Tab-separated table of C-alpha atoms and ligand atoms in Angstrom:
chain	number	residue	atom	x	y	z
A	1	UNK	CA	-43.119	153.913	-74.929
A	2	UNK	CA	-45.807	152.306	-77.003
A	3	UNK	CA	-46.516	152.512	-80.738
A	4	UNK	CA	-49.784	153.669	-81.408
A	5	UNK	CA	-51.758	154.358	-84.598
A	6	UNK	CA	-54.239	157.157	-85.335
A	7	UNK	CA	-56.133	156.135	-88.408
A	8	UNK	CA	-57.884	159.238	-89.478
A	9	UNK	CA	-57.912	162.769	-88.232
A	10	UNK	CA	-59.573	163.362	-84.949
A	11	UNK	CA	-59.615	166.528	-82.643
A	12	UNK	CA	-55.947	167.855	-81.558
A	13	UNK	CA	-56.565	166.892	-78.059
A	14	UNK	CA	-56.624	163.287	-78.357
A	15	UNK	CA	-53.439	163.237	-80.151
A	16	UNK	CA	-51.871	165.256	-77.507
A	17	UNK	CA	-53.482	162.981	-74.867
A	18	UNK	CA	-51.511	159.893	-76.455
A	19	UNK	CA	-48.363	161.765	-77.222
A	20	UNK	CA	-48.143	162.752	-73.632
A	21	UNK	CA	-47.091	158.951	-72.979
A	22	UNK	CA	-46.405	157.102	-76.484
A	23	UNK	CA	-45.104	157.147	-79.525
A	24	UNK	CA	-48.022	158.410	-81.856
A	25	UNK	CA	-48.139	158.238	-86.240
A	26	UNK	CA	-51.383	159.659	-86.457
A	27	UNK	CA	-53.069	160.188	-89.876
A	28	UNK	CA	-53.513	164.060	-90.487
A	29	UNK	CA	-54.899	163.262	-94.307
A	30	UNK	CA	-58.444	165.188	-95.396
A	31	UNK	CA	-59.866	161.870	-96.797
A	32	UNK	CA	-59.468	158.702	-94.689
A	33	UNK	CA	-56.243	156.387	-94.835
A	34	UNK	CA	-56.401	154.287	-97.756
A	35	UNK	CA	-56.472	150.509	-97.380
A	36	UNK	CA	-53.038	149.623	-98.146
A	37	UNK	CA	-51.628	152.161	-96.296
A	38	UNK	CA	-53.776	151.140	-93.112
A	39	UNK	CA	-52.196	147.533	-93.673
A	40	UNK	CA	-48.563	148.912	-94.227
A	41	UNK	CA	-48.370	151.290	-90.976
A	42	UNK	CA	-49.938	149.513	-88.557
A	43	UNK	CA	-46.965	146.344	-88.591
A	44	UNK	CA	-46.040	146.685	-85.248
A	45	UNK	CA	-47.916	148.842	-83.672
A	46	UNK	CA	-49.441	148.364	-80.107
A	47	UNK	CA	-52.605	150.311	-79.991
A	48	UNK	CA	-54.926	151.333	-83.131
A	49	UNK	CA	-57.303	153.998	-82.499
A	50	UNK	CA	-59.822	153.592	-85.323
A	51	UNK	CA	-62.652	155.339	-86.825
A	52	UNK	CA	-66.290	153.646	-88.569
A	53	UNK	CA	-64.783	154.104	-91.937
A	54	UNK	CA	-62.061	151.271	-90.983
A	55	UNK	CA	-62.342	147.848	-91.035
A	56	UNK	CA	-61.038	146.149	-88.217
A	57	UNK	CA	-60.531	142.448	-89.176
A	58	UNK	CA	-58.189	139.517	-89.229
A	59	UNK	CA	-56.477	140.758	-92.005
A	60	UNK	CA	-55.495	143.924	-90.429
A	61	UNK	CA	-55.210	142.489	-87.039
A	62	UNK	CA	-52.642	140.020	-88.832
A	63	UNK	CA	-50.583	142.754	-90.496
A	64	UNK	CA	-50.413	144.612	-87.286
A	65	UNK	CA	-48.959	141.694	-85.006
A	66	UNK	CA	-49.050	139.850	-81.864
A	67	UNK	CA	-48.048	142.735	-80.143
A	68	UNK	CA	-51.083	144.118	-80.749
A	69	UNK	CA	-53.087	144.815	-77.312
A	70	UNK	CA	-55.933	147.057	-78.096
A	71	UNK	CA	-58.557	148.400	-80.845
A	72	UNK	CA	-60.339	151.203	-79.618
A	73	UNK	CA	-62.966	153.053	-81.818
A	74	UNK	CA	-63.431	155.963	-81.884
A	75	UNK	CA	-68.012	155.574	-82.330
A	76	UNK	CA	-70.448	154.034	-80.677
A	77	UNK	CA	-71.047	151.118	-83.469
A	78	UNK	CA	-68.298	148.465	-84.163
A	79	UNK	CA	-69.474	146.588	-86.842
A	80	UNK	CA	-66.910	147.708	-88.590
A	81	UNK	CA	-64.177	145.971	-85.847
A	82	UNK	CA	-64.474	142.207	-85.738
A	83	UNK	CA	-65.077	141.320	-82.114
A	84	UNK	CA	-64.411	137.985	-81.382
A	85	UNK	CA	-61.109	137.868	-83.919
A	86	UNK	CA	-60.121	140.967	-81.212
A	87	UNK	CA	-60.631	138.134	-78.363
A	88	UNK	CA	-58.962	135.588	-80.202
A	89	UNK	CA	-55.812	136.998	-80.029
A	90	UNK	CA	-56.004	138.786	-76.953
A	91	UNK	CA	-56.751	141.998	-78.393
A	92	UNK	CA	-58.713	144.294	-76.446
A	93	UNK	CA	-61.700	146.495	-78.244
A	94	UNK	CA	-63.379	149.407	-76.934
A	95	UNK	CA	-66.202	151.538	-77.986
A	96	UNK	CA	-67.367	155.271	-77.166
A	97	UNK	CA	-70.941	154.762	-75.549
A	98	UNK	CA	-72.533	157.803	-73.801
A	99	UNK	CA	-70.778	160.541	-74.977
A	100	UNK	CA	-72.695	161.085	-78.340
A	101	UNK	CA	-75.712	159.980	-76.995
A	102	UNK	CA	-77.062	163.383	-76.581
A	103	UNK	CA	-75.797	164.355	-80.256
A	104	UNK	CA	-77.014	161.798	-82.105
A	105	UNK	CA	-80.657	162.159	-80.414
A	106	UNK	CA	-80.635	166.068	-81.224
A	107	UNK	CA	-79.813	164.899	-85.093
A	108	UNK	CA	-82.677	162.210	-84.925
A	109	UNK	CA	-85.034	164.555	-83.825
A	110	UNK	CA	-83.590	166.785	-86.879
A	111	UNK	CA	-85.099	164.170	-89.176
A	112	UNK	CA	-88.020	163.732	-87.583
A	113	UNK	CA	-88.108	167.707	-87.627
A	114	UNK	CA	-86.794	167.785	-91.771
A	115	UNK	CA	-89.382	164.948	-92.607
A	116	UNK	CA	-92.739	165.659	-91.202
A	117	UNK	CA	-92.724	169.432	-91.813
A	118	UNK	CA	-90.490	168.828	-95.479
A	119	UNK	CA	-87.702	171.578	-94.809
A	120	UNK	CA	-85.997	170.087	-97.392
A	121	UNK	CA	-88.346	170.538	-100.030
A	122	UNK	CA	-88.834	174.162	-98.486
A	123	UNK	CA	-85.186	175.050	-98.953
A	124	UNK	CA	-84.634	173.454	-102.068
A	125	UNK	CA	-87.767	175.887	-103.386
A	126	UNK	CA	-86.101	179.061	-102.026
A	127	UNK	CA	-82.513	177.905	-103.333
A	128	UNK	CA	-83.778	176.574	-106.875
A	129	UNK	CA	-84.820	180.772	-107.244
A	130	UNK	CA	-88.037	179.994	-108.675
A	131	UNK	CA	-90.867	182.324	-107.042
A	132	UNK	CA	-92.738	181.018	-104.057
A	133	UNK	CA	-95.281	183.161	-102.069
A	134	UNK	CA	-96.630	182.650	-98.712
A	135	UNK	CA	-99.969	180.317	-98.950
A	136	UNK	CA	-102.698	178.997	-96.854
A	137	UNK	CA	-102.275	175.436	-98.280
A	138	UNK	CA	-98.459	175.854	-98.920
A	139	UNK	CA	-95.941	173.170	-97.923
A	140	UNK	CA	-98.106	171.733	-95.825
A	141	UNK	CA	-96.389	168.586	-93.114
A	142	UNK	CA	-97.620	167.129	-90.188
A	143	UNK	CA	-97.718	167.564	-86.792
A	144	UNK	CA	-96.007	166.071	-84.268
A	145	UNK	CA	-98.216	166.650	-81.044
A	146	UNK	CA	-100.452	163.839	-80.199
A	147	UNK	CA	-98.496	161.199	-82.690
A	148	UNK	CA	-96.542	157.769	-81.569
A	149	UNK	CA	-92.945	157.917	-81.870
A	150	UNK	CA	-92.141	154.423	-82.243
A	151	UNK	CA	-88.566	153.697	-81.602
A	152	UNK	CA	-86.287	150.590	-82.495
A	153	UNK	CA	-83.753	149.943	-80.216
A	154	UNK	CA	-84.269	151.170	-77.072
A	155	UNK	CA	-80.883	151.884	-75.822
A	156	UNK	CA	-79.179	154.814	-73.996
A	157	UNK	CA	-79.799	157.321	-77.903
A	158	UNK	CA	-83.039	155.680	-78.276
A	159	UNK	CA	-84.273	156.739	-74.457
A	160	UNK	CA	-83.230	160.489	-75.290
A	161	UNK	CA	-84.813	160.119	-78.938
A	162	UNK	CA	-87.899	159.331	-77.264
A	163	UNK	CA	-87.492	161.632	-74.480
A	164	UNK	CA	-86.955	165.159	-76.541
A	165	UNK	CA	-90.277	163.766	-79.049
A	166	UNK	CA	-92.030	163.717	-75.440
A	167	UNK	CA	-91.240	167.089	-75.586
A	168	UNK	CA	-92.909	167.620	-78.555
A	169	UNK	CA	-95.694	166.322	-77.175
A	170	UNK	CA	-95.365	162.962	-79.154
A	171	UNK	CA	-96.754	159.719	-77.567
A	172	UNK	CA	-93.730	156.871	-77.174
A	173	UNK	CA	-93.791	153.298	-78.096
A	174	UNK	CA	-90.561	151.030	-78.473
A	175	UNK	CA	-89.163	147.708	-79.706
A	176	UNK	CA	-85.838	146.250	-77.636
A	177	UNK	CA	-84.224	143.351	-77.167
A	178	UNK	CA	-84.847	144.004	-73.284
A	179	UNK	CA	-87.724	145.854	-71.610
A	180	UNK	CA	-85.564	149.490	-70.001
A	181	UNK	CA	-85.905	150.160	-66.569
A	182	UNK	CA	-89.097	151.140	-64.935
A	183	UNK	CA	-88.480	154.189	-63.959
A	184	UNK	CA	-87.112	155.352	-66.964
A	185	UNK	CA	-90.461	153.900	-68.820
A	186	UNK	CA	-93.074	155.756	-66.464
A	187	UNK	CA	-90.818	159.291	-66.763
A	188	UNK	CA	-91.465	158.616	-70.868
A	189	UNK	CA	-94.964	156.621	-70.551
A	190	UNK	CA	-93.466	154.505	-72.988
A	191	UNK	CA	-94.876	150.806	-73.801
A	192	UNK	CA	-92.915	148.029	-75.113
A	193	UNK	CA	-94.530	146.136	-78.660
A	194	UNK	CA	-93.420	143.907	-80.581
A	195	UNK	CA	-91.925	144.929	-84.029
A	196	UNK	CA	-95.224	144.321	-86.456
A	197	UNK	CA	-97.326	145.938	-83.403
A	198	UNK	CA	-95.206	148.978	-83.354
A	199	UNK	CA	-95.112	149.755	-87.108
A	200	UNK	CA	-98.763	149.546	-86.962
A	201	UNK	CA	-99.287	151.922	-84.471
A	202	UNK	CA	-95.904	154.358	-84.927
A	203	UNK	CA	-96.228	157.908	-86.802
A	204	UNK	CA	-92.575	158.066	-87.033
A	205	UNK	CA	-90.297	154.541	-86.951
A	206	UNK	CA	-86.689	155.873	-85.506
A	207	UNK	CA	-84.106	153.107	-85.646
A	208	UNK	CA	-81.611	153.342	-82.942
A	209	UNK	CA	-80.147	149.600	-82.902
A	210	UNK	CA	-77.379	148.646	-83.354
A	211	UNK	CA	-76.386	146.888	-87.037
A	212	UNK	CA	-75.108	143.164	-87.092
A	213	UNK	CA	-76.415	140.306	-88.637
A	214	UNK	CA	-79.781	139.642	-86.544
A	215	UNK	CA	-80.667	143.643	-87.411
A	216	UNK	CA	-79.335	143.595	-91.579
A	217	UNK	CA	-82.546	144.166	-93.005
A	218	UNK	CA	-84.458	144.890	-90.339
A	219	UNK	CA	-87.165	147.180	-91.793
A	220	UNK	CA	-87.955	145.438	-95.408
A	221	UNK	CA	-90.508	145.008	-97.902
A	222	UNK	CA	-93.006	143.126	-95.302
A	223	UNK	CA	-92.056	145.971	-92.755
A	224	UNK	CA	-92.837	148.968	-95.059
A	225	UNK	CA	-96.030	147.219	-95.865
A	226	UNK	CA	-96.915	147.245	-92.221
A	227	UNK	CA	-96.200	150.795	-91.586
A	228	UNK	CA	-99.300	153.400	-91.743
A	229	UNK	CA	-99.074	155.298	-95.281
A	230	UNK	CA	-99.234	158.180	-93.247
A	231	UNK	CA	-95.636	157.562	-91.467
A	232	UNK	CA	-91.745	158.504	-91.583
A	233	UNK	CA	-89.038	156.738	-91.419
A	234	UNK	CA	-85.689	158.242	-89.697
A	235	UNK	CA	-82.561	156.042	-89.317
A	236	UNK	CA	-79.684	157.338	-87.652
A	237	UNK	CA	-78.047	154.055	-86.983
A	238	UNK	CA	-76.478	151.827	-89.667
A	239	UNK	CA	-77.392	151.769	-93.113
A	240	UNK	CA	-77.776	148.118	-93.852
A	241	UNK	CA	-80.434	147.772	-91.005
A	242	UNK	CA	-82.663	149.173	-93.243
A	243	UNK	CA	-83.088	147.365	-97.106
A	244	UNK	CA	-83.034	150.598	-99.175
A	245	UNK	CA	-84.506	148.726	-101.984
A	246	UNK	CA	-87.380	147.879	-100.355
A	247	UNK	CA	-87.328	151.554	-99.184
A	248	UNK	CA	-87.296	153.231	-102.690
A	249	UNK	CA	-90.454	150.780	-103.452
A	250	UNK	CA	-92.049	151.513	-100.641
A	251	UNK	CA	-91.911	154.807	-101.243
A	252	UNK	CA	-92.785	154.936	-104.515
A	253	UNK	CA	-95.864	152.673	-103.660
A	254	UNK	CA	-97.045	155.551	-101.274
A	255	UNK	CA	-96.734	152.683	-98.761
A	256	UNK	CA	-95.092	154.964	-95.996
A	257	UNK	CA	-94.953	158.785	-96.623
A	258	UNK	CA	-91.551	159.805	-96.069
A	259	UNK	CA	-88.119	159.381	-94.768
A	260	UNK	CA	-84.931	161.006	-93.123
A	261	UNK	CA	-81.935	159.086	-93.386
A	262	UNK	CA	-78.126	159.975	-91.672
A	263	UNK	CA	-76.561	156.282	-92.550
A	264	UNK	CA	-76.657	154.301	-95.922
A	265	UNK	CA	-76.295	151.124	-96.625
A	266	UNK	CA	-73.729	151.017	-99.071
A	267	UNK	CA	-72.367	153.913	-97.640
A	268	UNK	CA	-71.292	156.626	-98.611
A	269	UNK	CA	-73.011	155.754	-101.749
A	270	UNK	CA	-77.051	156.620	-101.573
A	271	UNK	CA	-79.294	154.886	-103.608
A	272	UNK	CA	-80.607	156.778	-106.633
A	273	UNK	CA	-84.009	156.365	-106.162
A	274	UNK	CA	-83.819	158.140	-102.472
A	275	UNK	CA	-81.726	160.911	-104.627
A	276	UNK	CA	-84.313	162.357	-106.841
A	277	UNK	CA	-87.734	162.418	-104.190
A	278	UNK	CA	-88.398	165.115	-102.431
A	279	UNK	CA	-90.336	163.412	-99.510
A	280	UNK	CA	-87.018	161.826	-98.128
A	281	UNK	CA	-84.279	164.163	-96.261
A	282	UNK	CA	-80.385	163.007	-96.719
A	283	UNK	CA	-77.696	163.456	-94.341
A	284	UNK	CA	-74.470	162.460	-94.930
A	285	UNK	CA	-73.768	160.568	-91.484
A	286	UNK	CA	-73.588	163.663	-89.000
A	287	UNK	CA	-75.219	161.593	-86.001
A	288	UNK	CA	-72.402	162.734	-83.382
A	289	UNK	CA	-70.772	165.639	-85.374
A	290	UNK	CA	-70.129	168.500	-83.122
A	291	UNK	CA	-66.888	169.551	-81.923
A	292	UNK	CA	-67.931	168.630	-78.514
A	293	UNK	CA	-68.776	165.539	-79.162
A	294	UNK	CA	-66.289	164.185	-81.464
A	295	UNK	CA	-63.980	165.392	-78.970
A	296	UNK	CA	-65.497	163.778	-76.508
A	297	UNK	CA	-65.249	160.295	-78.421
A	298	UNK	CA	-62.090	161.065	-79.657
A	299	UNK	CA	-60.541	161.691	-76.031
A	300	UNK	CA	-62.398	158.165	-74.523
A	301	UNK	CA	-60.384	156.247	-77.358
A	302	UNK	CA	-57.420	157.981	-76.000
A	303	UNK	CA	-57.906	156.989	-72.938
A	304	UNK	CA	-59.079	153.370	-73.467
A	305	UNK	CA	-55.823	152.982	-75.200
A	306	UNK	CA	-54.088	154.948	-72.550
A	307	UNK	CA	-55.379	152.483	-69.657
A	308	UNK	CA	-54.888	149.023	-71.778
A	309	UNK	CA	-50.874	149.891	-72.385
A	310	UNK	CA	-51.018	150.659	-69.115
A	311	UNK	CA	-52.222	147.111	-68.080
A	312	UNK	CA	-55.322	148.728	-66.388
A	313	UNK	CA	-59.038	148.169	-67.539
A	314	UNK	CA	-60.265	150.473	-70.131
A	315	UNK	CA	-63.247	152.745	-69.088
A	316	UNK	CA	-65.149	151.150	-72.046
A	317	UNK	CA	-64.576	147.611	-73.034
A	318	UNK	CA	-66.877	146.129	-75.765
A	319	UNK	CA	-68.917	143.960	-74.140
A	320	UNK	CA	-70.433	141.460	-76.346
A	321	UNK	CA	-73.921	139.988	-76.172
B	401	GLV	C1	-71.394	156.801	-85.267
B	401	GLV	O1	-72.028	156.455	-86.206
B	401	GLV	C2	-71.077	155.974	-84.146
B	401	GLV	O2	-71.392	154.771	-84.143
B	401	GLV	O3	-70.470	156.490	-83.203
């Protein structure tokens, strides 16, 4: 039996999945494990299955031990878990790609939903209780059919971003670090641009990359400026990719004419000057939260911890680019 660390609640079934075969101190607590705590129970363990709010770096990956064999988290994104320390001491790190693919798309679409046709702003007029009354010229958003989705980070939640807008009859355009495969690109008639040529032409800018330090900052003050007045924002990715700053001015500016944001970049603080304007929606990071689906990520951790103490390959290593 293997000692293996849970570090924040997660769905009953991956608990019982690890239980079945280790030795399991798994973190019931409403809020997330406090720092020191984190560094206290995880001396000795074998396995840490981690969520985004942890940070996975040398200093916990000292306090835990060279017995240590694998970090698997429990989200898509690991910036939060430092990669290569992982690989320096033999420390395996897996991810949970796929499963909240499908999830985090619906949510994006959500935004792009909330933002053009300002739901928001509707349902804060109906709960505020002051008096409202159907009109012509009421509330009025935009459209979707016949716009360009343009979306950052073409990657498996990018493809079905684009590929439920399609359904809404919205044109596609993306920006990747590689073009996707051709098939997929005729089924979605969607055309690869470069950054600046995409914000030019895109209605709504969806961010699907992933954060590190060639995407921090990725849509700033020079980016807003390029974006038509007319367009939204969404970001259901990381917070830091986007320079909410530069946001806040942009919007203020009337330089781009809305946004819908799930992830923060000093999360989960949000920067006042998104708080008090009605033209941006708020989330508070709900990309992948269904039951389904967070026990669908929950149970691949399991099991990518479950195969590495077993001394077989784990279904979904991190694989670095
Ligand atoms: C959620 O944000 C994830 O990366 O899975």
């Amino acid at each position: 039996m293997s000692r293996v660390i849970v570090t924040g609640r997660v769905p009953e079934e991956a608990v019982r999945r690890l239980e079945a075969e280790h030795d399991v101190d798994a973190w019931t607590g409403r809020d997330p494990m406090g720092r020191e705590e984190l560094l206290q129970r995880v001396a000795g363990v074998d396995a840490v299955l981690s969520l985004l709010t942890e940070r996975i770096d040398e200093e916990l990956l000292e306090a835990a031990g060279p017995q240590l064999k694998v970090v698997a988290n429990a989200a898509v994104g690991y910036d939060n878990v430092d990669v290569p320390a992982c690989a320096a001491r033999g420390v395996v790190a897996t991810n949970t790609p796929g499963v909240l693919t499908a999830a985090t798309a619906d949510l994006a679409l959500s935004l792009i939903l909330m933002t053009t046709r300002r739901l928001g702003e509707g349902e804060r007029i109906i709960r505020s209780g002051q008096p409202w009354k159907w009109g012509m010229m009421f509330l009025l958003g935009s459209g979707l059919q016949g716009k360009t989705l343009g979306v950052v980070g073409m990657g498996g939640i990018g493809q079905a971003t684009a590929r439920r807008a399609r359904a809404f009859g919205m044109d596609v355009v993306y920006h990747s670090r590689s073009e996707i495969d051709p098939q997929t690109a005729e089924e979605l008639e969607a055309r690869r641009l470069g950054l600046d040529e995409l914000l030019a032409s895109a209605d709504v800018v969806s961010l699907h990359c992933p954060y590190g330090p060639e995407t921090q900052h990725l849509m700033g003050a020079e980016q807003f400026a390029a974006m038509k007045p007319s367009a939204y924002l969404v970001n259901t990715a990381r917070g830091p990719v986007v320079d909410e700053q530069a946001l806040v001015a942009a919007l203020e500016e009337g330089q781009i004419a809305g946004a819908g944001l799930d992830v923060y970049e000093h999360e989960p603080e949000v920067h006042p000057g998104l708080l008090e304007r009605d033209d941006v929606v708020l989330l508070p990071h709900l990309g992948s939260a269904t039951l389904e689906t967070r026990t669908a990520m929950a149970t691949l951790a399991a099991e990518n911890v479950l195969a590495v103490l077993r001394g077989e390959q784990p279904p979904t290593p991190i694989r670095q680019r």
